[in-house]
PDB file of C-alpha atoms in Angstrom:
ATOM      1  CA  MET A 186      11.065  -0.542 -21.467  1.00 57.00           C
ATOM      2  CA  SER A 187      11.715   2.686 -23.671  1.00 74.00           C
ATOM      3  CA  ILE A 188      14.066   5.489 -23.284  1.00 74.00           C
ATOM      4  CA  LYS A 189      11.574   7.832 -23.724  1.00 74.00           C
ATOM      5  CA  ALA A 190       9.740   6.546 -20.714  1.00 69.00           C
ATOM      6  CA  SER A 191      12.737   6.720 -18.661  1.00 68.00           C
ATOM      7  CA  LYS A 192      13.016  10.376 -19.600  1.00 68.00           C
ATOM      8  CA  ILE A 193       9.452  11.176 -18.984  1.00 68.00           C
ATOM      9  CA  ILE A 194       9.741   9.889 -15.220  1.00 65.00           C
ATOM     10  CA  GLY A 195      12.799  12.219 -14.754  1.00 65.00           C
ATOM     11  CA  GLN A 196      10.519  15.008 -15.081  1.00 65.00           C
ATOM     12  CA  THR A 197       8.456  15.636 -11.871  1.00 66.00           C
ATOM     13  CA  GLN A 198       4.635  16.598 -12.853  1.00 65.00           C
ATOM     14  CA  ARG A 199       2.824  19.045 -10.583  1.00 61.00           C
ATOM     15  CA  ASN A 200       0.257  20.714 -12.770  1.00 67.00           C
ATOM     16  CA  TRP A 201      -2.471  18.465 -12.856  1.00 74.00           C
ATOM     17  CA  ASP A 202      -5.477  17.962 -15.445  1.00 82.00           C
ATOM     18  CA  TYR A 203      -8.332  16.988 -13.341  1.00 81.00           C
ATOM     19  CA  ASP A 204     -10.677  16.768 -16.215  1.00 86.00           C
ATOM     20  CA  SER A 205      -8.893  13.885 -17.666  1.00 84.00           C
ATOM     21  CA  LYS A 206     -10.084  10.800 -16.099  1.00 86.00           C
ATOM     22  CA  ILE A 207      -7.650   7.842 -15.579  1.00 90.00           C
ATOM     23  CA  SER A 208      -9.836   4.602 -16.270  1.00 95.00           C
ATOM     24  CA  GLU A 209     -10.274   1.811 -13.934  1.00 96.00           C
ATOM     25  CA  GLU A 210      -8.333  -0.470 -16.249  1.00 97.00           C
ATOM     26  CA  GLU A 211      -5.182   1.844 -16.272  1.00 96.00           C
ATOM     27  CA  ILE A 212      -5.550   2.138 -12.496  1.00 97.00           C
ATOM     28  CA  GLN A 213      -5.684  -1.911 -12.123  1.00 98.00           C
ATOM     29  CA  TYR A 214      -2.749  -2.087 -14.594  1.00 97.00           C
ATOM     30  CA  LEU A 215      -0.401   0.200 -12.387  1.00 96.00           C
ATOM     31  CA  VAL A 216      -1.366  -1.598  -9.217  1.00 97.00           C
ATOM     32  CA  ASP A 217      -0.728  -4.999 -10.652  1.00 97.00           C
ATOM     33  CA  VAL A 218       2.845  -3.763 -12.030  1.00 95.00           C
ATOM     34  CA  SER A 219       3.638  -2.532  -8.569  1.00 94.00           C
ATOM     35  CA  SER A 220       2.206  -5.627  -6.860  1.00 93.00           C
ATOM     36  CA  ASN A 221       4.307  -7.948  -9.013  1.00 94.00           C
ATOM     37  CA  ALA A 222       7.637  -6.146  -8.659  1.00 93.00           C
ATOM     38  CA  PRO A 223      10.363  -8.136  -7.006  1.00 90.00           C
ATOM     39  CA  THR A 224      10.754  -7.939  -3.502  1.00 86.00           C
ATOM     40  CA  LYS A 225      13.366  -9.382  -0.851  1.00 79.00           C
ATOM     41  CA  ASN A 226      12.380 -13.154  -0.494  1.00 80.00           C
ATOM     42  CA  ASN A 227       9.505 -12.419  -2.435  1.00 82.00           C
ATOM     43  CA  LEU A 228       7.550 -11.077   0.595  1.00 80.00           C
ATOM     44  CA  ASN A 229       5.115  -8.278   0.682  1.00 81.00           C
ATOM     45  CA  LEU A 230       7.130  -5.573   2.487  1.00 82.00           C
ATOM     46  CA  PHE A 231       4.937  -2.517   1.896  1.00 85.00           C
ATOM     47  CA  LYS A 232       1.338  -1.595   1.706  1.00 88.00           C
ATOM     48  CA  LEU A 233       0.129   0.276  -1.284  1.00 92.00           C
ATOM     49  CA  PHE A 234      -2.668   2.810  -0.868  1.00 92.00           C
ATOM     50  CA  VAL A 235      -4.272   4.053  -4.051  1.00 95.00           C
ATOM     51  CA  SER A 236      -6.549   7.072  -4.054  1.00 94.00           C
ATOM     52  CA  THR A 237      -8.544   8.927  -6.977  1.00 93.00           C
ATOM     53  CA  ASN A 238     -10.097  10.986  -4.345  1.00 93.00           C
ATOM     54  CA  ILE A 239      -8.983  14.765  -5.098  1.00 89.00           C
ATOM     55  CA  GLU A 240     -10.275  16.038  -2.042  1.00 91.00           C
ATOM     56  CA  PHE A 241      -8.165  13.327  -0.024  1.00 89.00           C
ATOM     57  CA  ASN A 242      -4.895  13.777  -2.303  1.00 85.00           C
ATOM     58  CA  THR A 243      -5.201  17.479  -1.568  1.00 83.00           C
ATOM     59  CA  ALA A 244      -5.334  16.919   1.879  1.00 82.00           C
ATOM     60  CA  ILE A 245      -2.413  14.628   2.048  1.00 80.00           C
ATOM     61  CA  GLN A 246      -0.601  17.735   0.667  1.00 76.00           C
ATOM     62  CA  ASN A 247      -0.791  19.450   4.085  1.00 73.00           C
ATOM     63  CA  TRP A 248       1.687  16.605   5.289  1.00 72.00           C
ATOM     64  CA  ALA A 249       3.757  16.579   2.178  1.00 72.00           C
ATOM     65  CA  TYR A 250       6.508  19.201   2.727  1.00 65.00           C
ATOM     66  CA  ASN A 251      10.235  19.314   3.069  1.00 63.00           C
ATOM     67  CA  SER A 252      11.264  19.637   6.914  1.00 58.00           C
ATOM     68  CA  GLU A 253      14.528  20.937   6.240  1.00 56.00           C
ATOM     69  CA  GLU A 254      13.983  23.483   3.432  1.00 54.00           C
ATOM     70  CA  LYS A 255      12.029  26.248   4.559  1.00 55.00           C
ATOM     71  CA  MET A 256      11.157  29.119   2.103  1.00 53.00           C
ATOM     72  CA  PRO A 257      10.536  32.665   3.332  1.00 50.00           C
ATOM     73  CA  ASP A 258       6.954  34.108   2.850  1.00 56.00           C
ATOM     74  CA  LEU A 259       7.408  36.989   0.756  1.00 58.00           C
ATOM     75  CA  GLU A 260       4.993  39.392   2.568  1.00 66.00           C
ATOM     76  CA  THR A 261       6.429  38.426   6.171  1.00 62.00           C
ATOM     77  CA  ASN A 262       9.821  37.236   5.458  1.00 57.00           C
ATOM     78  CA  GLN A 263       9.256  34.443   7.832  1.00 59.00           C
ATOM     79  CA  LYS A 264      10.369  30.994   6.972  1.00 56.00           C
ATOM     80  CA  THR A 265       7.482  28.698   5.847  1.00 60.00           C
ATOM     81  CA  LYS A 266       6.872  25.153   4.939  1.00 62.00           C
ATOM     82  CA  GLU A 267       7.330  24.336   1.087  1.00 64.00           C
ATOM     83  CA  PHE A 268       4.223  22.183   0.406  1.00 63.00           C
ATOM     84  CA  ASN A 269       4.803  19.547  -2.247  1.00 67.00           C
ATOM     85  CA  SER A 270       2.104  19.589  -5.007  1.00 69.00           C
ATOM     86  CA  GLN A 271       2.829  16.270  -6.362  1.00 74.00           C
ATOM     87  CA  VAL A 272       0.606  14.461  -3.802  1.00 75.00           C
ATOM     88  CA  ALA A 273      -2.329  16.333  -5.176  1.00 80.00           C
ATOM     89  CA  ALA A 274      -2.532  14.149  -8.259  1.00 83.00           C
ATOM     90  CA  PRO A 275      -5.500  12.778  -9.965  1.00 89.00           C
ATOM     91  CA  LEU A 276      -4.035   9.230  -8.959  1.00 91.00           C
ATOM     92  CA  LEU A 277      -2.095   9.201  -5.717  1.00 89.00           C
ATOM     93  CA  MET A 278      -0.094   5.901  -5.066  1.00 91.00           C
ATOM     94  CA  MET A 279       1.382   5.770  -1.570  1.00 88.00           C
ATOM     95  CA  TYR A 280       3.929   3.200  -0.653  1.00 87.00           C
ATOM     96  CA  LEU A 281       3.839   2.589   3.099  1.00 84.00           C
ATOM     97  CA  VAL A 282       6.778   0.363   4.443  1.00 81.00           C
ATOM     98  CA  ILE A 283       5.555  -2.217   6.747  1.00 69.00           C
ATOM     99  CA  ASP A 284       6.667  -1.801  10.466  1.00 65.00           C
ATOM    100  CA  LYS A 285      10.100  -3.926  10.752  1.00 61.00           C
ATOM    101  CA  SER A 286       8.526  -6.225  13.466  1.00 57.00           C
ATOM    102  CA  PHE A 287       6.336  -7.638  10.732  1.00 57.00           C
ATOM    103  CA  TYR A 288       9.538  -9.267   9.144  1.00 54.00           C
ATOM    104  CA  GLN A 289      11.668  -9.822  12.190  1.00 56.00           C
ATOM    105  CA  TYR A 290      10.882 -13.412  11.819  1.00 54.00           C
ATOM    106  CA  ASP A 291      13.034 -13.767   8.561  1.00 59.00           C
ATOM    107  CA  LYS A 292      16.741 -12.636   9.518  1.00 63.00           C
ATOM    108  CA  GLU A 293      17.632 -12.030   5.956  1.00 69.00           C
ATOM    109  CA  VAL A 294      14.978  -9.245   5.702  1.00 71.00           C
ATOM    110  CA  SER A 295      16.008  -5.749   6.890  1.00 74.00           C
ATOM    111  CA  HIS A 296      14.131  -2.419   7.078  1.00 74.00           C
ATOM    112  CA  PRO A 297      16.473  -1.145   4.022  1.00 80.00           C
ATOM    113  CA  ASP A 298      15.162  -4.149   2.245  1.00 81.00           C
ATOM    114  CA  ALA A 299      11.597  -3.011   2.628  1.00 81.00           C
ATOM    115  CA  ILE A 300      12.369   0.397   1.540  1.00 83.00           C
ATOM    116  CA  PHE A 301      14.220  -0.714  -1.431  1.00 86.00           C
ATOM    117  CA  SER A 302      11.418  -2.935  -2.443  1.00 88.00           C
ATOM    118  CA  ALA A 303       8.973  -0.130  -2.202  1.00 88.00           C
ATOM    119  CA  GLY A 304      11.462   1.968  -4.370  1.00 88.00           C
ATOM    120  CA  VAL A 305      11.480  -0.846  -6.953  1.00 91.00           C
ATOM    121  CA  ALA A 306       7.764  -1.108  -6.963  1.00 93.00           C
ATOM    122  CA  ALA A 307       7.360   2.735  -7.169  1.00 90.00           C
ATOM    123  CA  GLY A 308       9.969   2.771 -10.429  1.00 88.00           C
ATOM    124  CA  ALA A 309       8.286   0.010 -12.014  1.00 91.00           C
ATOM    125  CA  THR A 310       4.923   1.565 -11.744  1.00 92.00           C
ATOM    126  CA  ALA A 311       6.073   5.063 -12.703  1.00 89.00           C
ATOM    127  CA  LEU A 312       7.784   3.659 -15.961  1.00 88.00           C
ATOM    128  CA  ALA A 313       4.522   1.691 -16.656  1.00 91.00           C
ATOM    129  CA  SER A 314       2.531   5.010 -16.167  1.00 88.00           C
ATOM    130  CA  ALA A 315       4.888   6.804 -18.681  1.00 86.00           C
ATOM    131  CA  GLU A 316       4.358   4.066 -21.349  1.00 89.00           C
ATOM    132  CA  ILE A 317       0.458   4.577 -21.090  1.00 89.00           C
ATOM    133  CA  GLY A 318       0.814   8.327 -21.554  1.00 86.00           C
ATOM    134  CA  TYR A 319       0.997   9.432 -17.985  1.00 85.00           C
ATOM    135  CA  GLN A 320       3.369  12.053 -16.167  1.00 82.00           C
ATOM    136  CA  THR A 321       4.306  11.110 -12.559  1.00 82.00           C
ATOM    137  CA  GLY A 322       6.368  12.284  -9.618  1.00 74.00           C
ATOM    138  CA  PHE A 323       7.937  11.115  -6.596  1.00 73.00           C
ATOM    139  CA  CYS A 324       7.555  12.760  -3.140  1.00 68.00           C
ATOM    140  CA  SER A 325       9.191  11.001   0.041  1.00 63.00           C
ATOM    141  CA  CYS A 326       8.544  14.092   2.357  1.00 64.00           C
ATOM    142  CA  LEU A 327       5.183  12.957   3.920  1.00 60.00           C
ATOM    143  CA  HIS A 328       5.199  13.883   7.709  1.00 53.00           C
ATOM    144  CA  ILE A 329       1.989  12.159   8.891  1.00 56.00           C
ATOM    145  CA  PRO A 330       1.535  11.887  12.467  1.00 53.00           C
ATOM    146  CA  GLY A 331       1.335   8.411  13.792  1.00 50.00           C
ATOM    147  CA  LEU A 332       2.949   6.871  10.536  1.00 49.00           C
TER     148      LEU A 332
END
Protein backbone atom coordinates (compact mmCIF):
# COMPACT_ATOMS: atom_id res chain seq x y z
CA MET A 1 0.00 0.00 0.00
CA SER A 2 1.40 3.35 -0.90
CA ILE A 3 1.34 6.66 0.93
CA LYS A 4 0.20 8.21 -2.37
CA ALA A 5 -2.90 5.97 -2.41
CA SER A 6 -3.72 6.86 1.20
CA LYS A 7 -3.51 10.56 0.36
CA ILE A 8 -5.77 10.10 -2.68
CA ILE A 9 -8.56 8.48 -0.67
CA GLY A 10 -8.39 11.30 1.87
CA GLN A 11 -9.82 13.63 -0.76
CA THR A 12 -13.47 12.97 -1.60
CA GLN A 13 -14.36 12.91 -5.30
CA ARG A 14 -17.61 14.63 -6.31
CA ASN A 15 -17.03 15.53 -9.97
CA TRP A 16 -17.25 12.54 -12.26
CA ASP A 17 -16.03 11.81 -15.79
CA TYR A 18 -18.86 9.69 -17.19
CA ASP A 19 -17.06 9.24 -20.53
CA SER A 20 -14.22 7.29 -18.89
CA LYS A 21 -15.48 3.71 -18.49
CA ILE A 22 -14.38 1.34 -15.76
CA SER A 23 -13.46 -2.08 -17.12
CA GLU A 24 -15.19 -5.25 -15.94
CA GLU A 25 -11.79 -6.56 -14.81
CA GLU A 26 -11.24 -3.50 -12.60
CA ILE A 27 -14.73 -3.79 -11.13
CA GLN A 28 -14.18 -7.48 -10.37
CA TYR A 29 -10.81 -6.66 -8.81
CA LEU A 30 -12.45 -4.14 -6.47
CA VAL A 31 -15.28 -6.54 -5.60
CA ASP A 32 -12.68 -9.23 -4.83
CA VAL A 33 -10.70 -6.86 -2.60
CA SER A 34 -13.87 -5.94 -0.75
CA SER A 35 -15.04 -9.55 -0.43
CA ASN A 36 -11.67 -10.73 0.88
CA ALA A 37 -11.31 -8.06 3.57
CA PRO A 38 -11.15 -9.42 7.12
CA THR A 39 -14.38 -9.63 9.14
CA LYS A 40 -15.28 -10.72 12.66
CA ASN A 41 -15.08 -14.54 12.83
CA ASN A 42 -14.66 -14.53 9.04
CA LEU A 43 -18.44 -14.15 8.63
CA ASN A 44 -20.10 -12.25 5.82
CA LEU A 45 -21.63 -9.44 7.88
CA PHE A 46 -22.63 -7.12 5.04
CA LYS A 47 -24.03 -7.24 1.54
CA LEU A 48 -22.16 -5.46 -1.22
CA PHE A 49 -24.25 -3.87 -3.96
CA VAL A 50 -22.36 -2.72 -7.04
CA SER A 51 -23.84 -0.46 -9.71
CA THR A 52 -22.48 1.11 -12.88
CA ASN A 53 -25.95 2.30 -13.90
CA ILE A 54 -25.67 6.11 -13.86
CA GLU A 55 -29.45 6.59 -13.75
CA PHE A 56 -29.70 4.33 -10.69
CA ASN A 57 -26.68 5.91 -9.00
CA THR A 58 -28.06 9.40 -9.59
CA ALA A 59 -31.47 8.29 -8.23
CA ILE A 60 -29.76 7.06 -5.05
CA GLN A 61 -28.56 10.64 -4.61
CA ASN A 62 -32.16 11.55 -3.67
CA TRP A 63 -31.65 9.56 -0.46
CA ALA A 64 -28.07 10.69 0.18
CA TYR A 65 -28.25 13.78 2.29
CA ASN A 66 -27.12 15.02 5.65
CA SER A 67 -30.27 15.12 7.77
CA GLU A 68 -28.72 17.29 10.46
CA GLU A 69 -27.08 19.91 8.30
CA LYS A 70 -29.62 21.88 6.27
CA MET A 71 -28.48 24.53 3.82
CA PRO A 72 -30.56 27.67 3.17
CA ASP A 73 -31.89 28.04 -0.38
CA LEU A 74 -30.43 31.30 -1.75
CA GLU A 75 -33.72 32.41 -3.38
CA THR A 76 -36.20 31.49 -0.65
CA ASN A 77 -33.90 31.52 2.38
CA GLN A 78 -35.60 28.28 3.45
CA LYS A 79 -33.59 25.39 4.79
CA THR A 80 -33.14 22.59 2.25
CA LYS A 81 -31.46 19.21 2.23
CA GLU A 82 -27.82 19.12 1.18
CA PHE A 83 -27.57 16.21 -1.26
CA ASN A 84 -24.35 14.27 -1.58
CA SER A 85 -23.09 14.03 -5.16
CA GLN A 86 -20.58 11.31 -4.30
CA VAL A 87 -23.16 8.60 -4.92
CA ALA A 88 -23.72 9.69 -8.54
CA ALA A 89 -20.39 8.03 -9.36
CA PRO A 90 -19.75 5.87 -12.44
CA LEU A 91 -19.19 2.97 -10.03
CA LEU A 92 -21.20 2.87 -6.82
CA MET A 93 -20.39 0.28 -4.17
CA MET A 94 -22.90 0.20 -1.31
CA TYR A 95 -22.24 -1.77 1.87
CA LEU A 96 -25.43 -2.81 3.59
CA VAL A 97 -24.92 -4.21 7.07
CA ILE A 98 -26.95 -7.36 7.48
CA ASP A 99 -29.72 -7.24 10.08
CA LYS A 100 -28.36 -8.21 13.47
CA SER A 101 -30.77 -11.16 13.69
CA PHE A 102 -28.60 -12.84 11.05
CA TYR A 103 -25.64 -13.19 13.38
CA GLN A 104 -27.38 -13.55 16.73
CA TYR A 105 -26.42 -17.22 16.72
CA ASP A 106 -22.82 -16.15 17.31
CA LYS A 107 -22.60 -14.43 20.69
CA GLU A 108 -19.16 -13.07 19.81
CA VAL A 109 -20.49 -11.01 16.88
CA SER A 110 -22.29 -7.72 17.48
CA HIS A 111 -23.86 -5.06 15.29
CA PRO A 112 -20.82 -2.78 15.79
CA ASP A 113 -18.65 -5.68 14.56
CA ALA A 114 -20.67 -5.77 11.35
CA ILE A 115 -20.38 -2.02 10.85
CA PHE A 116 -16.64 -2.21 11.54
CA SER A 117 -16.25 -5.07 9.03
CA ALA A 118 -18.03 -3.09 6.32
CA GLY A 119 -15.75 -0.14 7.07
CA VAL A 120 -12.61 -2.26 6.78
CA ALA A 121 -13.82 -3.62 3.43
CA ALA A 122 -14.70 -0.15 2.16
CA GLY A 123 -11.31 1.21 3.22
CA ALA A 124 -9.42 -1.63 1.55
CA THR A 125 -11.47 -1.12 -1.61
CA ALA A 126 -10.81 2.63 -1.60
CA LEU A 127 -7.05 2.01 -1.34
CA ALA A 128 -7.21 -0.56 -4.16
CA SER A 129 -9.18 1.93 -6.27
CA ALA A 130 -6.55 4.60 -5.74
CA GLU A 131 -3.75 2.22 -6.64
CA ILE A 132 -5.34 1.51 -10.03
CA GLY A 133 -5.87 5.21 -10.70
CA TYR A 134 -9.33 6.08 -9.42
CA GLN A 135 -10.52 8.66 -6.94
CA THR A 136 -13.18 7.73 -4.42
CA GLY A 137 -15.46 9.04 -1.73
CA PHE A 138 -17.37 7.79 1.27
CA CYS A 139 -20.98 8.56 2.10
CA SER A 140 -22.79 7.32 5.19
CA CYS A 141 -25.79 9.60 4.85
CA LEU A 142 -28.23 7.33 3.02
CA HIS A 143 -31.83 7.59 4.19
CA ILE A 144 -33.63 4.93 2.17
CA PRO A 145 -37.08 4.02 3.45
CA GLY A 146 -37.22 0.43 4.62
CA LEU A 147 -33.48 0.01 5.10
